[in-house]
GROMACS .gro file of C-alpha atoms in nm:
model
   65
    1UNK     CA    1  -0.145  -0.838   0.361
    2UNK     CA    2   0.209  -1.055   0.394
    3UNK     CA    3   0.562  -1.038   0.302
    4UNK     CA    4   0.802  -1.311   0.208
    5UNK     CA    5   1.123  -1.152   0.308
    6UNK     CA    6   1.500  -1.267   0.202
    7UNK     CA    7   1.842  -1.183   0.160
    8UNK     CA    8   1.994  -1.394  -0.118
    9UNK     CA    9   2.364  -1.458  -0.081
   10UNK     CA   10   2.384  -1.807  -0.329
   11UNK     CA   11   2.675  -1.848  -0.565
   12UNK     CA   12   2.418  -1.718  -0.903
   13UNK     CA   13   2.347  -1.389  -0.726
   14UNK     CA   14   2.496  -1.136  -0.935
   15UNK     CA   15   2.716  -0.898  -0.679
   16UNK     CA   16   2.585  -0.630  -0.729
   17UNK     CA   17   2.246  -0.826  -0.519
   18UNK     CA   18   2.357  -0.996  -0.271
   19UNK     CA   19   2.252  -0.911   0.088
   20UNK     CA   20   1.973  -0.679  -0.024
   21UNK     CA   21   1.665  -0.779   0.086
   22UNK     CA   22   1.418  -0.885  -0.077
   23UNK     CA   23   1.051  -0.932  -0.049
   24UNK     CA   24   0.744  -1.065  -0.209
   25UNK     CA   25   0.414  -0.963  -0.082
   26UNK     CA   26   0.098  -1.183  -0.086
   27UNK     CA   27  -0.231  -1.148   0.004
   28UNK     CA   28  -0.338  -1.470   0.224
   29UNK     CA   29  -0.053  -1.648   0.484
   30UNK     CA   30  -0.256  -2.005   0.237
   31UNK     CA   31  -0.138  -1.829  -0.052
   32UNK     CA   32   0.222  -1.819   0.094
   33UNK     CA   33   0.281  -2.149   0.227
   34UNK     CA   34   0.138  -2.275  -0.061
   35UNK     CA   35   0.387  -2.135  -0.253
   36UNK     CA   36   0.635  -2.221  -0.025
   37UNK     CA   37   0.524  -2.619   0.042
   38UNK     CA   38   0.701  -2.626  -0.359
   39UNK     CA   39   0.987  -2.451  -0.303
   40UNK     CA   40   1.307  -2.552  -0.035
   41UNK     CA   41   1.339  -2.365   0.256
   42UNK     CA   42   1.696  -2.100   0.290
   43UNK     CA   43   1.643  -1.895   0.604
   44UNK     CA   44   1.368  -1.682   0.467
   45UNK     CA   45   1.048  -1.448   0.740
   46UNK     CA   46   0.747  -1.343   0.737
   47UNK     CA   47   0.616  -0.950   0.780
   48UNK     CA   48   0.275  -0.848   0.834
   49UNK     CA   49   0.182  -0.472   0.616
   50UNK     CA   50   0.358  -0.383   0.968
   51UNK     CA   51   0.663  -0.522   0.928
   52UNK     CA   52   0.635  -0.752   1.214
   53UNK     CA   53   0.756  -1.067   1.254
   54UNK     CA   54   0.502  -1.416   1.238
   55UNK     CA   55   0.591  -1.746   1.386
   56UNK     CA   56   0.554  -1.971   1.134
   57UNK     CA   57   0.796  -2.307   1.087
   58UNK     CA   58   0.914  -2.264   0.720
   59UNK     CA   59   1.119  -2.591   0.795
   60UNK     CA   60   0.767  -2.798   0.836
   61UNK     CA   61   0.617  -2.581   0.483
   62UNK     CA   62   0.934  -2.636   0.268
   63UNK     CA   63   1.001  -2.920   0.038
   64UNK     CA   64   1.192  -3.124   0.246
   65UNK     CA   65   1.503  -3.382   0.040
   0.00000   0.00000   0.00000
């Protein structure tokens, strides 16, 4: 299991959720990459089930504008 982790800070994030860590679970890294190919990179990071950071360049995977 892998987690995509981020901290919402945007103007459209309700005040009570700003700065609170969020995570989405994925069974495989390929599932996570497939989703991120349709997203814009915004400082997210990937962790394994033990909370260890996985070194993957999400900037290269995500959509470029």
